[in-house]
Structures are given as C-alpha cells and as structure tokens.
XYZ file of C-alpha atoms in Angstrom:
192
model
C 85.404 156.070 87.525
C 87.247 153.833 89.984
C 90.521 153.974 88.008
C 90.345 157.768 88.340
C 90.041 157.327 92.086
C 93.048 155.056 92.032
C 94.996 157.700 90.149
C 94.013 160.295 92.731
C 95.081 158.033 95.601
C 98.385 157.045 94.019
C 100.242 160.364 94.478
C 99.311 160.460 98.153
C 101.038 157.167 98.766
C 103.912 156.496 96.386
C 105.396 152.962 96.447
C 108.517 153.994 98.367
C 106.482 155.103 101.375
C 103.882 152.324 101.035
C 106.346 149.618 101.992
C 107.400 151.464 105.149
C 104.391 150.407 107.172
C 102.294 147.242 107.073
C 99.032 149.119 106.737
C 100.330 151.129 103.844
C 101.687 147.981 102.234
C 98.302 146.325 102.552
C 96.703 149.432 101.059
C 99.134 149.277 98.143
C 98.240 145.619 97.538
C 94.543 146.494 97.623
C 95.038 149.303 95.127
C 97.094 147.046 92.878
C 94.487 144.283 92.980
C 91.720 146.782 92.320
C 93.592 148.212 89.369
C 94.321 144.737 88.039
C 90.635 143.759 88.301
C 89.255 146.987 86.915
C 91.731 147.451 84.097
C 90.241 144.540 82.077
C 86.663 144.617 80.789
C 85.788 140.992 81.640
C 87.160 141.128 85.172
C 85.367 144.452 85.716
C 82.070 142.824 84.649
C 82.718 139.917 87.031
C 83.498 142.386 89.802
C 80.257 144.309 89.156
C 78.262 141.064 89.053
C 79.761 139.868 92.332
C 79.084 143.229 93.971
C 75.493 143.019 92.834
C 75.135 139.602 94.454
C 77.185 140.652 97.531
C 79.965 138.120 97.112
C 83.642 139.062 97.213
C 85.323 139.264 93.807
C 87.455 136.411 92.561
C 91.148 136.940 92.346
C 92.297 137.701 88.804
C 92.795 134.572 86.775
C 90.848 132.274 89.106
C 87.571 130.633 88.259
C 86.796 129.378 91.746
C 83.306 129.098 93.136
C 82.214 132.296 94.927
C 82.207 130.461 98.267
C 85.855 129.557 97.860
C 86.711 133.192 97.216
C 86.529 133.663 100.980
C 89.346 131.177 101.348
C 91.711 133.011 98.992
C 94.127 135.431 100.552
C 92.666 138.471 98.873
C 92.488 141.566 101.032
C 89.087 142.521 99.642
C 86.179 142.297 102.076
C 82.629 143.327 101.372
C 81.907 146.450 103.417
C 78.252 145.460 103.746
C 78.907 141.813 104.600
C 77.588 142.096 108.159
C 74.401 143.741 106.922
C 73.755 141.178 104.200
C 74.632 138.258 106.481
C 71.332 138.620 108.298
C 69.459 137.857 105.070
C 71.320 134.670 104.057
C 68.575 132.463 105.497
C 65.878 134.485 103.746
C 67.125 134.511 100.183
C 66.899 131.235 98.255
C 70.321 129.930 97.299
C 69.895 127.148 94.729
C 67.968 127.168 91.448
C 65.281 124.811 92.764
C 64.756 126.916 95.870
C 64.580 130.000 93.662
C 61.943 128.314 91.514
C 60.074 127.355 94.659
C 60.337 130.951 95.890
C 59.152 132.154 92.473
C 56.110 129.857 92.644
C 55.440 131.037 96.193
C 55.655 134.668 95.062
C 53.261 133.955 92.201
C 50.831 132.289 94.595
C 51.014 135.223 96.982
C 50.494 137.617 94.083
C 47.482 135.578 92.935
C 46.000 135.697 96.440
C 46.584 139.442 96.553
C 44.825 139.843 93.215
C 41.925 137.694 94.421
C 41.635 139.711 97.603
C 41.782 142.929 95.596
C 39.052 141.713 93.215
C 36.924 140.527 96.136
C 37.353 143.923 97.768
C 36.340 145.652 94.558
C 33.281 143.392 94.262
C 32.358 144.045 97.883
C 32.695 147.782 97.330
C 30.539 147.537 94.208
C 27.787 145.610 96.026
C 27.970 147.920 99.042
C 27.815 150.975 96.787
C 24.778 149.626 94.946
C 23.047 148.836 98.251
C 23.888 152.296 99.578
C 22.622 153.857 96.367
C 19.363 151.864 96.652
C 18.938 152.950 100.280
C 19.603 156.553 99.299
C 17.059 156.399 96.485
C 14.395 154.873 98.743
C 15.148 157.496 101.407
C 14.908 160.295 98.838
C 11.685 158.834 97.402
C 10.181 158.643 100.896
C 11.307 162.186 101.632
C 9.813 163.411 98.334
C 6.552 161.587 99.106
C 6.347 163.197 102.558
C 7.187 166.654 101.194
C 4.584 166.248 98.428
C 1.951 165.115 100.962
C 2.709 168.109 103.191
C 2.573 170.440 100.185
C -0.734 169.020 98.946
C -2.230 169.153 102.454
C -1.094 172.764 102.924
C -2.415 173.698 99.502
C -5.806 172.103 100.254
C -6.007 173.956 103.587
C -5.066 177.207 101.845
C -7.883 176.697 99.293
C -10.343 175.895 102.074
C -9.283 178.983 104.018
C -9.581 181.137 100.928
C -13.048 179.771 100.192
C -14.094 180.315 103.833
C -12.722 183.872 103.815
C -14.527 184.658 100.554
C -17.724 183.243 102.000
C -17.382 185.293 105.176
C -16.688 188.396 103.144
C -19.797 187.812 101.060
C -21.877 187.338 104.201
C -20.540 190.573 105.678
C -21.340 192.404 102.492
C -24.897 191.074 102.518
C -25.447 192.051 106.144
C -24.040 195.527 105.744
C -26.400 198.210 104.509
C -25.562 199.772 101.186
C -23.497 202.856 101.559
C -25.633 205.995 101.434
C -24.949 209.668 101.339
C -22.888 210.783 104.212
C -24.828 212.417 106.930
C -24.231 216.017 107.542
C -24.430 219.348 105.970
C -22.138 218.997 103.663
C -20.159 218.318 100.950
C -21.623 217.044 97.794
C -19.534 214.750 95.769
C -18.847 215.956 92.262
C -21.008 214.518 89.580
C -24.056 214.272 91.819
C -26.719 216.908 91.901
C -28.248 218.305 95.130
C-alpha cells in the first residue's frame, strides 16, 4: 500500500525539480529511503516491527541497536515520538523488568480475582440473609392475616348465632298470624 503512495507522490515531484530546493531534496531522499526499505520483504518486516515498538527504522543494511538508530543521519522521525516519550518511564525496558512487570500484573490480576470472588461471596451471603428476612416477614404477615381472618370469622359466626337467636325470640313473642280483620276478602282455598 505504501509503494502505491510513493508512486502517486512521484509524478508530483520529479527528480529534476526535487533538487531545486532543499526541502524537496530532503523529501526525495525520504521517498527513496522509504522505497528502499519497503521494496524488500525483510526490511519491510523490520520497519513494521519497529513501528509497532515506536522506534525509528534502521537504515537499510545496518544491524545497529535501535537506540543507535537515532544517531544515524536518516531523515525518518517517528511522528508520535513526543506522545510516546511520556510513557518511557512507565513501560519496562529490559527482559528482567518485563518479567517483573509480568509478575506484578499477575499479582494484581490475582488480587482482582480474589476481590471479585469475595464480592460474589458477600453478595451470596447478603442475598441469603435478605431472603431469610423476607421469608420471616412474609410468615409473620401470613400469621397476622390468618389471625385476623379467624377472629373475623369467629365474630361473624357469633353474630349469626345471636341474630338467629334474636329472630327466634321475636317469632316466639309474636302472635301467630290470624285472619285479617275486616269485611273482606277471603283468601282462596279457605272456606267462609
């Protein structure tokens, strides 16, 4: 993809005009170096690897340490160098510091897992306690409702018995119904 970009940039600045100004000459050198690096598979892989680790690429044909790549007179500079510079003290540099960081990360992950498990256990215990409280509350509520129901039912039976008794007493005190007074009308089925 980058070689295609180089091909697109090339017609805009042909070599005859590139040497006219210093900036254009520097741009031509950059394009040439980029093409030289990206035209070979191995150098392209190195370039990708160095970009991934935010170090400037080595000049073609050199096997210098990445730190010494800054000292070469290559015109390539990492566009994000200022951003990544703030993290140089944070990221471990050597293999032993990386192992130490790895152990630290594992320890932190273990603590996180322990805290998560403790939180789950606490939630489980709290849920069980809440469930027990809810059950006891519901049992108490059911007991109260049942007591009220039984009391109301007993009062209703007593009232019904009292009303029946009063009705019987009224019936006993009332004279039996006789023929209606007056000249009158004889109910059917009775003889005068």
